[in-house]
Amino acid sequence: PVNSTTTLSPSANAIALQIENVSTPRPMTHDLLRNVIHDLNASVQKVVVCDLQDNTFYALIYVALGGDTVAIDARPSDAIALALRTRAPIFVEDRVMDNARSLEVTPDKADADRLHKWLESLDPDDLGKYKM
């Protein structure tokens, strides 16, 4: 669950809020984008995480507009947050999955310390209340 001790990027926060069905008093950026796409009589067809270069993932948002499909470059986190809001399917290219397997993921000390503090702050009574 998202709480005040959890430090997330804006896109990660938007994803977490949508997964947890938390409504916000005003539209977040991804809600705004969904509304603009809808008001333009367009629709998000799919999101594809399409590339991995120098440890950076890339995604495309495919939007149907006026009989055409437009591919829009996006950060995967933003694309996924939008896909969740529009119920669009999310895909990952096979080559991205293959290349991601070879990535070395070594969190820096600050991330490890932040995670450790967050884990220590968890209340055991909260565990088991949430389902995936």
PDB file of C-alpha atoms in Angstrom:
ATOM      1  CA  PRO A   1       0.000   0.000   0.000  1.00  0.00           C
ATOM      2  CA  VAL A   2       1.045   3.575  -0.626  1.00  0.00           C
ATOM      3  CA  ASN A   3       1.614   5.544   2.540  1.00  0.00           C
ATOM      4  CA  SER A   4       3.439   8.654   3.683  1.00  0.00           C
ATOM      5  CA  THR A   5       6.647   6.730   4.404  1.00  0.00           C
ATOM      6  CA  THR A   6       6.822   5.252   0.909  1.00  0.00           C
ATOM      7  CA  THR A   7       8.895   7.331  -1.521  1.00  0.00           C
ATOM      8  CA  LEU A   8       7.770   6.702  -5.102  1.00  0.00           C
ATOM      9  CA  SER A   9       8.344   8.487  -8.367  1.00  0.00           C
ATOM     10  CA  PRO A  10       5.259  10.335  -9.647  1.00  0.00           C
ATOM     11  CA  SER A  11       4.633   7.617 -12.247  1.00  0.00           C
ATOM     12  CA  ALA A  12       5.103   4.805  -9.727  1.00  0.00           C
ATOM     13  CA  ASN A  13       2.743   6.597  -7.383  1.00  0.00           C
ATOM     14  CA  ALA A  14       0.179   6.939 -10.196  1.00  0.00           C
ATOM     15  CA  ILE A  15       0.477   3.209 -10.940  1.00  0.00           C
ATOM     16  CA  ALA A  16       0.112   2.283  -7.259  1.00  0.00           C
ATOM     17  CA  LEU A  17      -2.910   4.537  -6.786  1.00  0.00           C
ATOM     18  CA  GLN A  18      -4.639   3.031  -9.817  1.00  0.00           C
ATOM     19  CA  ILE A  19      -3.882  -0.561  -8.795  1.00  0.00           C
ATOM     20  CA  GLU A  20      -5.196   0.148  -5.290  1.00  0.00           C
ATOM     21  CA  ASN A  21      -8.292   1.947  -6.689  1.00  0.00           C
ATOM     22  CA  VAL A  22      -7.502   5.117  -4.763  1.00  0.00           C
ATOM     23  CA  SER A  23      -9.279   8.166  -6.134  1.00  0.00           C
ATOM     24  CA  THR A  24      -7.736  11.602  -5.920  1.00  0.00           C
ATOM     25  CA  PRO A  25      -9.646  14.858  -5.428  1.00  0.00           C
ATOM     26  CA  ARG A  26      -8.265  16.265  -8.705  1.00  0.00           C
ATOM     27  CA  PRO A  27      -7.066  14.473 -11.833  1.00  0.00           C
ATOM     28  CA  MET A  28      -3.443  13.391 -11.851  1.00  0.00           C
ATOM     29  CA  THR A  29      -1.376  13.876 -15.009  1.00  0.00           C
ATOM     30  CA  HIS A  30      -2.178  10.380 -16.298  1.00  0.00           C
ATOM     31  CA  ASP A  31      -5.883  10.968 -15.660  1.00  0.00           C
ATOM     32  CA  LEU A  32      -5.625  14.218 -17.596  1.00  0.00           C
ATOM     33  CA  LEU A  33      -3.966  12.442 -20.520  1.00  0.00           C
ATOM     34  CA  ARG A  34      -6.665   9.743 -20.490  1.00  0.00           C
ATOM     35  CA  ASN A  35      -9.361  12.458 -20.494  1.00  0.00           C
ATOM     36  CA  VAL A  36      -7.724  14.357 -23.364  1.00  0.00           C
ATOM     37  CA  ILE A  37      -7.441  11.192 -25.456  1.00  0.00           C
ATOM     38  CA  HIS A  38     -11.083  10.345 -24.747  1.00  0.00           C
ATOM     39  CA  ASP A  39     -12.297  13.895 -25.495  1.00  0.00           C
ATOM     40  CA  LEU A  40     -10.482  13.758 -28.848  1.00  0.00           C
ATOM     41  CA  ASN A  41     -12.516  10.630 -29.682  1.00  0.00           C
ATOM     42  CA  ALA A  42      -9.348   8.578 -29.636  1.00  0.00           C
ATOM     43  CA  SER A  43      -8.447   5.468 -27.672  1.00  0.00           C
ATOM     44  CA  VAL A  44      -5.338   3.828 -26.295  1.00  0.00           C
ATOM     45  CA  GLN A  45      -4.996   0.539 -28.191  1.00  0.00           C
ATOM     46  CA  LYS A  46      -1.974  -0.862 -26.370  1.00  0.00           C
ATOM     47  CA  VAL A  47       1.296  -0.061 -24.670  1.00  0.00           C
ATOM     48  CA  VAL A  48       4.501  -1.794 -25.737  1.00  0.00           C
ATOM     49  CA  VAL A  49       7.777  -1.735 -23.817  1.00  0.00           C
ATOM     50  CA  CYS A  50       9.794  -1.883 -26.992  1.00  0.00           C
ATOM     51  CA  ASP A  51      13.456  -1.261 -26.286  1.00  0.00           C
ATOM     52  CA  LEU A  52      16.239  -1.370 -23.729  1.00  0.00           C
ATOM     53  CA  GLN A  53      19.351   0.718 -24.358  1.00  0.00           C
ATOM     54  CA  ASP A  54      22.071   1.535 -21.824  1.00  0.00           C
ATOM     55  CA  ASN A  55      19.908   0.263 -18.947  1.00  0.00           C
ATOM     56  CA  THR A  56      17.018   2.519 -20.019  1.00  0.00           C
ATOM     57  CA  PHE A  57      13.662   1.071 -21.043  1.00  0.00           C
ATOM     58  CA  TYR A  58      11.559   2.645 -23.808  1.00  0.00           C
ATOM     59  CA  ALA A  59       7.844   2.311 -24.525  1.00  0.00           C
ATOM     60  CA  LEU A  60       5.321   3.248 -27.165  1.00  0.00           C
ATOM     61  CA  ILE A  61       1.680   4.151 -26.559  1.00  0.00           C
ATOM     62  CA  TYR A  62      -0.472   3.205 -29.548  1.00  0.00           C
ATOM     63  CA  VAL A  63      -3.417   5.590 -29.910  1.00  0.00           C
ATOM     64  CA  ALA A  64      -6.215   5.107 -32.442  1.00  0.00           C
ATOM     65  CA  LEU A  65      -7.387   8.440 -33.830  1.00  0.00           C
ATOM     66  CA  GLY A  66      -9.594   9.012 -36.865  1.00  0.00           C
ATOM     67  CA  GLY A  67      -8.964   5.615 -38.408  1.00  0.00           C
ATOM     68  CA  ASP A  68      -5.199   5.853 -37.974  1.00  0.00           C
ATOM     69  CA  THR A  69      -2.935   4.525 -35.262  1.00  0.00           C
ATOM     70  CA  VAL A  70      -0.250   6.795 -33.860  1.00  0.00           C
ATOM     71  CA  ALA A  71       2.719   5.463 -31.871  1.00  0.00           C
ATOM     72  CA  ILE A  72       3.795   7.889 -29.142  1.00  0.00           C
ATOM     73  CA  ASP A  73       7.197   7.602 -27.433  1.00  0.00           C
ATOM     74  CA  ALA A  74       6.903   7.441 -23.634  1.00  0.00           C
ATOM     75  CA  ARG A  75       8.654   6.338 -20.481  1.00  0.00           C
ATOM     76  CA  PRO A  76       7.398   2.852 -19.610  1.00  0.00           C
ATOM     77  CA  SER A  77       6.164   4.001 -16.198  1.00  0.00           C
ATOM     78  CA  ASP A  78       4.008   6.729 -17.776  1.00  0.00           C
ATOM     79  CA  ALA A  79       2.774   4.367 -20.485  1.00  0.00           C
ATOM     80  CA  ILE A  80       1.827   1.719 -17.907  1.00  0.00           C
ATOM     81  CA  ALA A  81       0.051   4.272 -15.696  1.00  0.00           C
ATOM     82  CA  LEU A  82      -1.987   5.364 -18.734  1.00  0.00           C
ATOM     83  CA  ALA A  83      -2.684   1.771 -19.827  1.00  0.00           C
ATOM     84  CA  LEU A  84      -4.052   0.949 -16.378  1.00  0.00           C
ATOM     85  CA  ARG A  85      -6.398   3.930 -16.551  1.00  0.00           C
ATOM     86  CA  THR A  86      -7.634   3.045 -20.039  1.00  0.00           C
ATOM     87  CA  ARG A  87      -7.636  -0.724 -19.532  1.00  0.00           C
ATOM     88  CA  ALA A  88      -5.331  -1.080 -22.540  1.00  0.00           C
ATOM     89  CA  PRO A  89      -3.158  -4.196 -22.824  1.00  0.00           C
ATOM     90  CA  ILE A  90       0.522  -3.925 -21.915  1.00  0.00           C
ATOM     91  CA  PHE A  91       3.129  -5.852 -23.917  1.00  0.00           C
ATOM     92  CA  VAL A  92       6.903  -6.283 -23.690  1.00  0.00           C
ATOM     93  CA  GLU A  93       8.965  -7.175 -26.750  1.00  0.00           C
ATOM     94  CA  ASP A  94      10.737 -10.555 -26.441  1.00  0.00           C
ATOM     95  CA  ARG A  95      14.131  -8.992 -27.119  1.00  0.00           C
ATOM     96  CA  VAL A  96      13.570  -6.528 -24.251  1.00  0.00           C
ATOM     97  CA  MET A  97      12.819  -9.426 -21.909  1.00  0.00           C
ATOM     98  CA  ASP A  98      15.915 -11.271 -23.119  1.00  0.00           C
ATOM     99  CA  ASN A  99      18.138  -8.204 -22.676  1.00  0.00           C
ATOM    100  CA  ALA A 100      16.625  -7.374 -19.280  1.00  0.00           C
ATOM    101  CA  ARG A 101      17.651 -10.779 -17.952  1.00  0.00           C
ATOM    102  CA  SER A 102      21.287  -9.793 -18.389  1.00  0.00           C
ATOM    103  CA  LEU A 103      20.998  -6.472 -16.537  1.00  0.00           C
ATOM    104  CA  GLU A 104      22.900  -6.136 -13.318  1.00  0.00           C
ATOM    105  CA  VAL A 105      20.593  -4.642 -10.750  1.00  0.00           C
ATOM    106  CA  THR A 106      22.518  -3.315  -7.809  1.00  0.00           C
ATOM    107  CA  PRO A 107      20.552  -0.836  -5.746  1.00  0.00           C
ATOM    108  CA  ASP A 108      22.593   1.998  -4.356  1.00  0.00           C
ATOM    109  CA  LYS A 109      23.096   2.358  -0.629  1.00  0.00           C
ATOM    110  CA  ALA A 110      20.477   5.140  -0.309  1.00  0.00           C
ATOM    111  CA  ASP A 111      17.808   2.946  -1.936  1.00  0.00           C
ATOM    112  CA  ALA A 112      18.725  -0.009   0.248  1.00  0.00           C
ATOM    113  CA  ASP A 113      18.616   2.151   3.396  1.00  0.00           C
ATOM    114  CA  ARG A 114      15.240   3.655   2.408  1.00  0.00           C
ATOM    115  CA  LEU A 115      13.811   0.182   1.765  1.00  0.00           C
ATOM    116  CA  HIS A 116      15.182  -1.082   5.072  1.00  0.00           C
ATOM    117  CA  LYS A 117      13.585   1.827   6.988  1.00  0.00           C
ATOM    118  CA  TRP A 118      10.263   1.303   5.193  1.00  0.00           C
ATOM    119  CA  LEU A 119      10.267  -2.411   5.998  1.00  0.00           C
ATOM    120  CA  GLU A 120      11.016  -1.650   9.645  1.00  0.00           C
ATOM    121  CA  SER A 121       8.084   0.788   9.774  1.00  0.00           C
ATOM    122  CA  LEU A 122       5.547  -1.817   8.634  1.00  0.00           C
ATOM    123  CA  ASP A 123       2.889  -2.748  11.148  1.00  0.00           C
ATOM    124  CA  PRO A 124       2.452  -6.548  11.357  1.00  0.00           C
ATOM    125  CA  ASP A 125      -1.313  -6.020  11.680  1.00  0.00           C
ATOM    126  CA  ASP A 126      -1.343  -4.546   8.150  1.00  0.00           C
ATOM    127  CA  LEU A 127       0.276  -7.616   6.614  1.00  0.00           C
ATOM    128  CA  GLY A 128      -2.106 -10.039   4.975  1.00  0.00           C
ATOM    129  CA  LYS A 129      -4.855  -7.458   4.435  1.00  0.00           C
ATOM    130  CA  TYR A 130      -3.901  -6.842   0.818  1.00  0.00           C
ATOM    131  CA  LYS A 131      -4.316  -9.248  -2.073  1.00  0.00           C
ATOM    132  CA  MET A 132      -2.461  -9.242  -5.341  1.00  0.00           C
TER     133      MET A 132
END
